[in-house]
Amino acid sequence: MSKKGNFYIATPIYYVNDRPHLGHAYTTVSADVVARFHRMLGENVLFLTGTDEHGSKVEKKAEEVGKTPKELCDENSGHFQMLFDRLSISNDDFIRTTEDSHKESVKIFMSELYEKDSFYEDRYEGLYCTGCERFITEKELVEGKCPDHKTYPEKITEKNYFFKLKEYLPKVKELIARGELQVEPESRRKEVLGLLDNEVLDDFSVSRESVKWGIPLPFDDSQVIYVWVEALQFYISALGYGRDNEKFEQFWPVDVHVIGKDIIKFHAIYWPAMLLAAGLPLPKKIYAHGYFTINGDKMSKTIGNVIDTNDLIDSFGTDATRYLLLSQFPFGQDGDIKADKFIEQYNADLANGISNLLHRTLSMTEKYFNGITPTMAEEEHLSLLPGGVEALWNNYKNDLNELKVEKALSHVTMLVKVADGYIEQTKPWELAKEDQEKLANVMYTLLEFNRHISFMLYPFMPDTAEKMQTALGVQYEEHTSFDELIKWGTLERGTKIKKDEPLFMRREN
Ligand SMILES: [Zn+2]
C-alpha cells in the first residue's frame, strides 16, 4: 500500500522477573490491532515492544533459582518473544534493555540531563519495597507492609541522585490541561491532573547504590540507574537516540504509548518531565487501558482462575484468542473477562457467525454460479446499511483512531448479522428457481459483504482475514489504497472463488 505518514506505537517493555501473563497479552494484542490498522491506512508504522531486564528484583529472583541475572533474563525474555509470536504480534523490533545499544543511548540521555543540571545528589534514608522497585512512604504501608506485596519494606540509607521533578510539574500540568499532551481515556486524564493538583509528587531518585544489576551512571559509576528510569528510555533508545538520529527524527515523538493504568504516573508525569528536561518533544498520546477480572473475580492462584495465554491459544487458536480477549469489554475501562462463556461466544460469533456466513456464501456461489463471482445489476447493500458501507467504515476508522478497539470490532459482528439477515430475507435457494438476475445481485452482495468483513477483521484476526481473501479470490495489491479497499463494489466480477474448510468449527463444552 502507498506510504503516507509515520506512525510510532509502543507497548511498555515488560519486566522479566516472571513469565508473561494475560495482562501482557491484552496490552500487546490491543497495540497490535492499532499498529495493523495504521499499516492498512498506508502509513509507515513502527511498532515496538520488549523486555525490561535490570533491577534488584531480577537480581534476587535469579539468586533464588540459582541462575545468573542474564540467564534468567534470556529465559524469561524468550517466553515473552515466543508468546508474542504465537499471538501474531507484528512488532517491528523487540527491545531488551540488556542490549548494548539501549545502554549506550541511556548513558547519552542521562549525561544530557546531568549537563542540564536536572539532577542533585542527596543521601536517602527510607523504606524500600523490592517488589515495587521503589521507595515507599510510611503513609502507604498497611500494618507496616507494602499494600501490594504484603511484605515488610527494607530500611535503606544510601547516596542517590535525584531528578528535579518539581521544577517540571507546572509545565507537564499545563500541557496535559491544554491537551497538547493527550492522556486518555478521560478518567485517566482526571486522575493525572488530580495528582498534579494535590502536589503529592516529590523529586525522585534516579540511581541506586546497593544494586549491581543495571546500567552504571555515566557520571558516577558507584551507582546504577534506577531500573524504571532507564526502562522508560527504551522508547527513544530503540530509535537510536544519540547514536543514529535519523530514525529518531523520523519517528519521535511517539504517536501513542499503550499501557496499563498501573503505570500511568510514570508515563504521563515522570517520563514527560524527563523529556522536558532534556529538551525533547513529548509523546503525542498516552493511552491507559483498565484492569480486568476473570469470571467476576480478581485473577489469583488461590481462586484458581488464572488463565495462561498459551493454553488459550492451544484450545482456540491464535485468531480466536485475540478475538475473545478484545471483544469482552470497552478498551480503556475496567471489565470482566467471561472465560466461562468463551466456548459459547466462540460458537456464536466465530463458528456460527463469521465462518458460517463465508461458508454459506461460497457454497451458494459454487452451486448457482459454478464458483464464479456473478455480475451485479443493482446495488443491494444500500437498503441494508444506513449510509452504506462507507458510513460503517467511517465509524470503524474513527473508533480505531480513538483506540476504541472493542467498539471497532463490534461493527464487524454487526455486519455479519446484517448479512445473515439478508440471506434469510432474500432466500437465494428460492431465487435460484425463479429469478436469475435477482439471484446474481444477492450473491454479489453477499460476496462483497464478506470482502468488507475480511478487511475489517484484518487488524484483529490477520490470519482469518487472509484466508477469507484467498477464498474470495481477492488480490492484495501493494498500491491499493485504503480508500480503494473500502469502496463498495470493487470485488471483480468473474473472479473464481476457492472454497476450503470452514474457518472455525463449532466446539462442544
Ligand atoms: Zn511493594
Coordinates of C-alpha atoms and ligand atoms in Angstrom, one line a residue:
M1 CA 0.0 0.0 0.0
S2 CA 1.1 3.5 -0.6
K3 CA 3.1 5.1 2.3
K4 CA 1.6 8.1 4.0
G5 CA 2.9 9.5 7.3
N6 CA 4.9 7.8 10.0
F7 CA 3.2 6.2 13.0
Y8 CA 5.1 5.1 16.0
I9 CA 3.3 3.0 18.7
A10 CA 4.8 1.2 21.6
T11 CA 3.8 -1.0 24.5
P12 CA 5.7 -0.8 27.7
I13 CA 8.6 -3.2 28.0
Y14 CA 7.7 -6.0 30.3
Y15 CA 9.6 -6.9 33.5
V16 CA 11.3 -10.3 33.2
N17 CA 11.3 -11.3 36.8
D18 CA 8.4 -13.6 35.8
R19 CA 6.7 -15.2 32.8
P20 CA 4.2 -13.3 30.7
H21 CA 0.6 -13.3 32.0
L22 CA -2.8 -12.5 30.4
G23 CA -2.4 -8.8 31.1
H24 CA 0.7 -8.6 29.0
A25 CA -1.1 -10.4 26.2
Y26 CA -4.0 -8.0 26.4
T27 CA -1.9 -4.8 26.2
T28 CA 0.2 -6.2 23.4
V29 CA -2.6 -7.6 21.2
S30 CA -4.5 -4.3 21.6
A31 CA -1.5 -2.3 20.4
D32 CA -1.0 -4.8 17.6
V33 CA -4.5 -4.1 16.4
V34 CA -3.8 -0.4 16.3
A35 CA -0.5 -0.9 14.5
R36 CA -2.0 -3.2 11.9
F37 CA -4.8 -0.7 11.3
H38 CA -2.4 2.1 10.7
R39 CA -0.5 -0.1 8.2
M40 CA -3.8 -0.7 6.5
L41 CA -4.2 3.1 6.2
G42 CA -0.9 3.0 4.3
E43 CA 1.2 4.6 7.0
N44 CA 4.8 3.9 7.7
V45 CA 4.3 2.1 11.1
L46 CA 6.9 1.4 13.7
F47 CA 5.6 -0.9 16.4
L48 CA 7.8 -1.7 19.4
T49 CA 7.7 -3.9 22.4
G50 CA 10.3 -5.7 24.5
T51 CA 11.5 -6.6 28.0
D52 CA 12.8 -4.6 31.0
E53 CA 15.6 -6.6 32.5
H54 CA 17.5 -4.8 35.2
G55 CA 17.0 -4.1 38.9
S56 CA 17.2 -5.8 42.2
K57 CA 14.0 -7.8 41.7
V58 CA 15.7 -9.7 38.8
E59 CA 18.9 -10.0 40.8
K60 CA 17.1 -11.5 43.7
K61 CA 14.9 -13.8 41.6
A62 CA 18.0 -15.1 39.8
E63 CA 19.7 -15.9 43.0
E64 CA 16.6 -17.7 44.3
V65 CA 16.5 -20.0 41.2
G66 CA 20.3 -20.5 41.1
K67 CA 20.9 -18.6 37.9
T68 CA 22.8 -15.5 36.8
P69 CA 20.6 -12.5 36.2
K70 CA 21.5 -12.7 32.5
E71 CA 20.4 -16.3 32.3
L72 CA 17.1 -15.5 33.9
C73 CA 16.6 -12.6 31.6
D74 CA 17.4 -14.7 28.5
E75 CA 14.9 -17.3 29.6
N76 CA 12.0 -15.1 30.5
S77 CA 12.5 -12.7 27.7
G78 CA 12.4 -15.7 25.4
H79 CA 9.0 -16.6 26.9
F80 CA 7.7 -13.2 26.0
Q81 CA 9.0 -13.4 22.5
M82 CA 7.6 -16.9 22.0
L83 CA 4.2 -15.8 23.3
F84 CA 4.1 -12.8 21.1
D85 CA 5.0 -14.9 18.0
R86 CA 2.1 -17.3 18.9
L87 CA -0.2 -14.3 19.2
S88 CA 0.8 -13.0 15.7
I89 CA 2.1 -9.7 17.2
S90 CA 3.5 -7.7 14.3
N91 CA 6.1 -5.7 16.3
D92 CA 8.9 -4.4 14.1
D93 CA 11.5 -4.9 16.8
F94 CA 11.8 -6.5 20.2
I95 CA 14.0 -4.4 22.5
R96 CA 15.8 -5.9 25.5
T97 CA 17.3 -3.4 28.0
T98 CA 20.4 -5.6 28.4
E99 CA 21.3 -4.8 24.8
D100 CA 24.4 -2.6 24.3
S101 CA 22.5 -0.2 22.0
H102 CA 20.0 0.6 24.8
K103 CA 22.7 1.1 27.4
E104 CA 24.6 3.4 25.1
S105 CA 21.5 5.7 24.4
V106 CA 20.6 5.7 28.1
K107 CA 24.1 6.9 29.1
I108 CA 23.8 9.7 26.5
F109 CA 20.4 10.7 27.8
M110 CA 21.4 10.7 31.4
S111 CA 24.6 12.7 30.6
E112 CA 22.4 15.2 28.8
L113 CA 20.2 15.6 31.9
Y114 CA 23.3 15.9 34.1
E115 CA 24.8 18.6 32.0
K116 CA 21.5 20.5 32.0
D117 CA 21.6 20.4 35.8
S118 CA 18.5 18.3 36.3
F119 CA 20.0 16.1 39.0
Y120 CA 21.3 16.7 42.5
E121 CA 23.0 14.4 45.0
D122 CA 21.5 13.6 48.3
R123 CA 21.5 10.9 51.0
Y124 CA 18.4 8.9 51.0
E125 CA 17.1 7.3 54.2
G126 CA 13.9 5.5 53.9
L127 CA 11.9 2.4 53.2
Y128 CA 12.2 0.4 50.1
C129 CA 9.9 -2.3 48.6
T130 CA 11.8 -4.6 46.3
G131 CA 8.5 -5.9 44.9
C132 CA 7.6 -2.4 43.8
E133 CA 11.2 -1.5 43.0
R134 CA 10.7 1.9 44.7
F135 CA 10.9 3.8 47.9
I136 CA 7.7 3.7 49.8
T137 CA 6.5 6.1 52.5
E138 CA 5.2 5.3 56.0
K139 CA 1.8 6.6 55.0
E140 CA 1.4 4.0 52.2
L141 CA 2.1 1.0 54.5
V142 CA -0.7 -1.2 55.8
E143 CA 0.2 -2.8 59.1
G144 CA 3.8 -2.0 58.3
K145 CA 3.7 -3.8 55.0
C146 CA 3.6 -2.8 51.3
P147 CA -0.1 -3.0 50.4
D148 CA 0.6 -4.6 47.0
H149 CA 3.2 -7.1 48.1
K150 CA 2.3 -7.8 51.7
T151 CA 6.0 -7.7 52.6
Y152 CA 7.9 -5.6 55.0
P153 CA 9.9 -2.9 53.3
E154 CA 13.7 -2.7 53.9
K155 CA 15.3 0.3 55.6
I156 CA 17.8 1.8 53.3
T157 CA 20.3 4.5 53.7
E158 CA 22.4 5.4 50.6
K159 CA 23.6 8.1 48.3
N160 CA 21.3 8.8 45.4
Y161 CA 21.0 11.2 42.6
F162 CA 17.6 12.9 42.4
F163 CA 15.7 14.3 39.4
K164 CA 14.3 17.8 39.9
L165 CA 10.8 16.7 39.1
K166 CA 9.1 19.5 40.9
E167 CA 10.7 22.0 38.5
Y168 CA 8.9 20.5 35.5
L169 CA 5.5 19.7 37.0
P170 CA 3.8 23.0 36.2
K171 CA 4.7 22.6 32.6
V172 CA 3.6 19.0 32.4
K173 CA 0.3 20.0 34.0
E174 CA -0.2 22.9 31.6
L175 CA 0.5 20.6 28.6
I176 CA -2.0 18.0 29.8
A177 CA -4.6 20.5 30.6
R178 CA -4.3 22.1 27.2
G179 CA -4.5 18.7 25.5
E180 CA -1.1 19.1 23.9
L181 CA -0.1 16.0 25.8
Q182 CA -3.1 13.8 25.5
V183 CA -3.8 11.4 28.3
E184 CA -6.7 9.0 27.6
P185 CA -9.3 7.9 28.4
E186 CA -10.8 10.9 30.2
S187 CA -10.8 9.1 33.6
R188 CA -7.0 8.7 33.4
R189 CA -6.5 12.3 32.4
K190 CA -8.5 13.4 35.5
E191 CA -6.5 11.1 37.7
V192 CA -3.2 12.5 36.4
L193 CA -4.4 16.1 36.8
G194 CA -5.6 15.3 40.3
L195 CA -2.1 14.0 41.2
L196 CA -0.6 17.2 39.8
D197 CA -3.1 19.4 41.6
N198 CA -2.6 17.8 45.0
E199 CA 1.2 18.4 44.9
V200 CA 1.9 15.0 46.3
L201 CA 4.7 14.3 43.9
D202 CA 8.3 14.7 45.0
D203 CA 11.6 14.7 43.3
F204 CA 12.6 11.1 42.6
S205 CA 15.8 9.2 42.9
V206 CA 17.3 8.1 39.5
S207 CA 20.1 5.9 40.8
R208 CA 20.8 3.1 43.4
E209 CA 24.0 2.5 45.2
S210 CA 23.4 -1.0 46.5
V211 CA 22.1 -2.6 43.3
K212 CA 24.6 -4.1 40.9
W213 CA 22.4 -5.4 38.1
G214 CA 21.9 -2.3 36.0
I215 CA 23.4 0.4 33.8
P216 CA 26.1 2.5 35.7
L217 CA 25.5 6.2 35.8
P218 CA 27.8 7.7 33.2
F219 CA 29.0 10.4 35.7
D220 CA 29.3 8.3 38.8
D221 CA 29.9 4.6 38.4
S222 CA 29.3 3.8 42.1
Q223 CA 25.6 4.0 41.1
V224 CA 23.4 2.1 38.7
I225 CA 20.5 3.8 37.1
Y226 CA 17.2 3.2 38.7
V227 CA 15.5 0.4 36.7
W228 CA 12.3 2.1 35.7
V229 CA 14.1 5.4 34.9
E230 CA 16.2 3.5 32.5
A231 CA 13.3 1.4 31.2
L232 CA 11.3 4.4 30.1
Q233 CA 14.2 5.5 27.9
F234 CA 13.6 2.4 25.8
Y235 CA 11.1 4.5 23.8
I236 CA 14.0 6.6 22.4
S237 CA 16.9 4.2 22.7
A238 CA 15.0 2.0 20.3
L239 CA 15.1 4.8 17.8
G240 CA 18.8 5.2 18.1
Y241 CA 18.7 8.2 20.4
G242 CA 22.1 9.9 20.5
R243 CA 23.6 7.1 18.3
D244 CA 21.7 7.3 14.9
N245 CA 19.5 10.3 14.9
E246 CA 17.9 9.6 11.5
K247 CA 15.4 7.1 12.9
F248 CA 14.9 9.2 16.0
E249 CA 14.0 12.2 13.9
Q250 CA 11.7 10.2 11.7
F251 CA 9.6 8.7 14.5
W252 CA 9.9 10.8 17.6
P253 CA 7.6 11.9 19.2
V254 CA 5.8 8.6 19.7
D255 CA 2.1 8.8 18.4
V256 CA 0.8 6.6 21.3
H257 CA 2.1 4.8 24.3
V258 CA -0.4 2.0 25.0
I259 CA 0.0 1.0 28.7
G260 CA -1.9 -0.5 31.6
K261 CA -3.3 2.0 34.1
D262 CA -1.0 0.9 36.9
I263 CA 1.9 2.7 35.2
I264 CA 0.1 5.9 34.2
K265 CA 2.1 8.1 36.7
F266 CA 5.4 7.0 35.2
H267 CA 4.2 7.6 31.6
A268 CA 2.1 10.7 32.0
I269 CA 4.2 12.6 34.5
Y270 CA 7.7 11.3 35.1
W271 CA 8.5 10.5 31.5
P272 CA 7.3 13.8 30.1
A273 CA 9.2 15.7 32.8
M274 CA 12.4 13.9 31.9
L275 CA 11.9 14.7 28.2
L276 CA 11.2 18.3 29.0
A277 CA 14.4 18.4 31.0
A278 CA 16.3 17.0 28.0
G279 CA 14.6 19.5 25.7
L280 CA 12.9 16.8 23.7
P281 CA 9.3 16.7 22.2
L282 CA 6.7 15.0 24.4
P283 CA 4.7 11.9 23.4
K284 CA 1.5 12.8 21.5
K285 CA -0.7 10.5 23.4
I286 CA -0.7 8.1 26.4
Y287 CA -3.5 5.7 26.4
A288 CA -4.0 3.6 29.5
H289 CA -6.3 0.6 29.5
G290 CA -8.1 -0.8 32.5
Y291 CA -7.9 -3.8 34.8
F292 CA -9.9 -6.9 34.3
T293 CA -11.3 -9.7 36.4
I294 CA -11.9 -13.3 35.3
N295 CA -15.5 -14.5 35.7
G296 CA -16.1 -11.7 38.2
D297 CA -13.1 -12.4 40.4
K298 CA -9.6 -11.0 40.6
M299 CA -7.2 -13.4 38.8
S300 CA -5.4 -15.3 41.5
K301 CA -3.7 -18.6 42.1
T302 CA -5.8 -19.2 45.3
I303 CA -9.1 -18.8 43.5
G304 CA -7.6 -21.0 40.7
N305 CA -8.9 -18.7 37.9
V306 CA -5.5 -17.9 36.4
I307 CA -5.6 -18.1 32.6
D308 CA -2.4 -19.0 30.8
T309 CA -2.5 -17.3 27.4
N310 CA -0.6 -20.3 25.9
D311 CA -3.4 -22.6 27.0
L312 CA -6.0 -20.3 25.3
I313 CA -4.1 -20.4 22.1
D314 CA -3.8 -24.3 22.4
S315 CA -7.6 -24.6 22.7
F316 CA -8.9 -21.8 20.4
G317 CA -6.0 -20.9 18.1
T318 CA -4.3 -17.6 17.7
D319 CA -7.0 -15.5 16.0
A320 CA -9.9 -16.7 18.2
T321 CA -7.8 -16.0 21.3
R322 CA -7.2 -12.4 20.0
Y323 CA -10.9 -12.1 19.3
L324 CA -12.0 -13.4 22.7
L325 CA -9.6 -11.2 24.6
L326 CA -10.6 -8.0 22.7
S327 CA -14.3 -8.4 22.5
Q328 CA -15.0 -8.6 26.2
F329 CA -15.4 -5.0 27.4
P330 CA -14.7 -1.5 26.2
F331 CA -10.9 -0.8 25.9
G332 CA -9.8 1.8 28.4
Q333 CA -12.3 0.7 31.0
D334 CA -12.1 -1.9 33.8
G335 CA -14.1 -5.0 32.9
D336 CA -14.7 -8.7 33.3
I337 CA -13.4 -11.5 31.0
K338 CA -16.1 -14.1 30.9
A339 CA -13.8 -17.0 30.4
D340 CA -16.6 -19.4 31.3
K341 CA -18.5 -18.2 28.3
F342 CA -15.6 -18.5 25.8
I343 CA -16.9 -21.6 24.1
E344 CA -20.4 -20.2 23.8
Q345 CA -19.0 -17.0 22.4
Y346 CA -16.6 -18.8 20.1
N347 CA -19.6 -20.8 18.6
A348 CA -21.9 -17.8 18.3
D349 CA -19.6 -15.2 16.9
L350 CA -16.9 -17.2 15.1
A351 CA -18.2 -20.6 14.1
N352 CA -21.9 -19.7 13.6
G353 CA -21.1 -16.1 12.7
I354 CA -18.1 -15.2 10.5
S355 CA -17.2 -18.7 9.5
N356 CA -20.7 -19.9 8.6
L357 CA -21.5 -16.7 6.7
L358 CA -18.5 -17.2 4.5
H359 CA -19.0 -20.9 4.0
R360 CA -22.7 -20.5 3.0
T361 CA -21.8 -17.7 0.6
L362 CA -19.1 -19.8 -1.1
S363 CA -21.3 -22.9 -1.2
M364 CA -24.1 -21.0 -2.9
T365 CA -21.7 -19.3 -5.3
E366 CA -20.5 -22.8 -6.3
K367 CA -23.9 -24.2 -6.6
Y368 CA -25.6 -21.3 -8.5
F369 CA -22.7 -19.8 -10.4
N370 CA -20.1 -22.5 -10.7
G371 CA -17.9 -20.7 -8.3
I372 CA -17.6 -17.5 -10.3
T373 CA -18.4 -14.1 -8.8
P374 CA -21.5 -13.0 -10.7
T375 CA -22.2 -9.6 -12.3
M376 CA -24.4 -7.4 -10.2
A377 CA -27.1 -5.2 -11.8
E378 CA -28.2 -3.2 -8.8
E379 CA -26.6 -2.0 -5.6
E380 CA -28.3 -4.1 -3.0
H381 CA -26.5 -3.2 0.2
L382 CA -27.7 0.4 0.5
S383 CA -31.1 -0.5 1.9
L384 CA -29.4 -2.8 4.5
L385 CA -26.8 -0.4 5.9
P386 CA -27.9 3.1 6.6
G387 CA -25.3 5.4 5.0
G388 CA -23.9 2.5 3.1
V389 CA -20.8 0.6 3.8
E390 CA -18.9 3.9 3.8
A391 CA -20.6 5.1 7.0
L392 CA -19.7 1.9 8.7
W393 CA -16.1 2.2 7.6
N394 CA -16.1 5.8 8.9
N395 CA -17.2 4.7 12.3
Y396 CA -14.8 1.9 12.3
K397 CA -11.9 4.2 11.4
N398 CA -12.9 6.8 13.9
D399 CA -13.1 4.2 16.6
L400 CA -9.7 2.8 15.9
N401 CA -8.2 6.2 15.7
E402 CA -9.5 6.8 19.2
L403 CA -8.4 3.3 20.3
K404 CA -11.9 2.1 20.8
V405 CA -10.7 -1.4 20.0
E406 CA -13.7 -3.3 21.2
K407 CA -16.2 -0.9 19.6
A408 CA -14.5 -1.2 16.2
L409 CA -14.7 -5.0 16.5
S410 CA -18.4 -4.8 17.2
H411 CA -19.0 -3.2 13.8
V412 CA -17.7 -6.4 12.3
T413 CA -20.1 -8.6 14.3
M414 CA -22.9 -6.3 13.3
L415 CA -22.1 -6.6 9.6
V416 CA -22.1 -10.4 9.9
K417 CA -25.6 -10.2 11.4
V418 CA -26.8 -7.9 8.6
A419 CA -25.5 -10.3 6.0
D420 CA -27.1 -13.3 7.8
G421 CA -30.4 -11.4 7.9
Y422 CA -30.1 -10.6 4.2
I423 CA -29.8 -14.3 3.4
E424 CA -32.9 -15.2 5.4
Q425 CA -34.8 -12.3 3.8
T426 CA -33.8 -12.9 0.1
K427 CA -33.8 -16.7 0.2
P428 CA -31.3 -17.3 -2.6
W429 CA -32.4 -21.0 -2.9
E430 CA -35.9 -19.8 -4.0
L431 CA -34.5 -17.1 -6.3
A432 CA -32.5 -19.9 -8.0
K433 CA -35.7 -21.3 -9.3
E434 CA -37.3 -18.1 -10.4
D435 CA -35.1 -15.0 -10.8
Q436 CA -31.5 -15.4 -12.0
E437 CA -30.9 -11.6 -12.2
K438 CA -32.0 -11.0 -8.7
L439 CA -30.0 -14.0 -7.6
A440 CA -26.9 -12.6 -9.1
N441 CA -27.4 -9.3 -7.2
V442 CA -27.9 -11.1 -4.0
M443 CA -24.9 -13.3 -4.4
Y444 CA -22.6 -10.5 -5.4
T445 CA -23.8 -8.5 -2.4
L446 CA -23.0 -11.4 -0.1
L447 CA -19.6 -11.9 -1.5
E448 CA -18.9 -8.2 -1.2
F449 CA -20.1 -8.2 2.4
N450 CA -17.6 -11.0 3.1
R451 CA -14.8 -9.0 1.5
H452 CA -15.6 -6.0 3.7
I453 CA -15.7 -8.2 6.7
S454 CA -12.3 -9.6 5.9
F455 CA -10.7 -6.2 5.7
M456 CA -12.4 -5.0 8.9
L457 CA -11.2 -8.2 10.6
Y458 CA -7.6 -7.9 9.4
P459 CA -6.2 -5.9 12.4
F460 CA -7.9 -8.2 14.8
M461 CA -7.6 -11.6 13.1
P462 CA -4.9 -11.3 10.5
D463 CA -4.7 -15.0 9.6
T464 CA -8.5 -15.3 9.3
A465 CA -8.7 -12.2 7.1
E466 CA -6.1 -13.6 4.8
K467 CA -7.9 -16.9 4.5
M468 CA -11.2 -15.1 3.7
Q469 CA -9.5 -13.1 1.0
T470 CA -7.9 -16.1 -0.6
A471 CA -11.3 -17.8 -0.6
L472 CA -12.9 -14.8 -2.2
G473 CA -10.1 -14.5 -4.8
V474 CA -9.3 -11.0 -3.6
Q475 CA -5.8 -9.9 -4.7
Y476 CA -4.0 -7.6 -2.3
E477 CA -2.0 -5.1 -4.4
E478 CA 0.8 -3.1 -3.0
H479 CA -0.5 0.1 -4.5
T480 CA -4.1 -0.4 -3.4
S481 CA -5.1 2.5 -1.2
F482 CA -7.3 2.2 1.9
D483 CA -9.9 4.4 0.3
E484 CA -10.0 2.0 -2.7
L485 CA -10.3 -1.1 -0.4
I486 CA -13.3 0.2 1.4
K487 CA -15.3 1.2 -1.6
W488 CA -18.4 -0.8 -2.4
G489 CA -18.3 -3.0 -5.5
T490 CA -14.6 -3.5 -6.0
L491 CA -14.9 -7.2 -5.9
E492 CA -14.2 -8.2 -9.5
R493 CA -16.9 -10.0 -11.5
G494 CA -15.8 -13.2 -13.0
T495 CA -13.4 -14.0 -10.1
K496 CA -13.1 -17.6 -9.2
I497 CA -13.7 -18.4 -5.6
K498 CA -11.9 -21.1 -3.6
K499 CA -14.0 -22.9 -1.0
D500 CA -11.9 -24.5 1.7
E501 CA -12.6 -25.9 5.1
P502 CA -14.7 -23.7 7.4
L503 CA -12.7 -21.0 9.2
F504 CA -13.9 -22.1 12.6
M505 CA -15.6 -25.4 13.6
R506 CA -18.2 -25.5 16.3
R507 CA -17.0 -26.9 19.6
E508 CA -18.6 -28.7 22.4
N509 CA -18.1 -27.8 26.1
Ligands
ZN1 ZN 5.5 -3.4 47.0

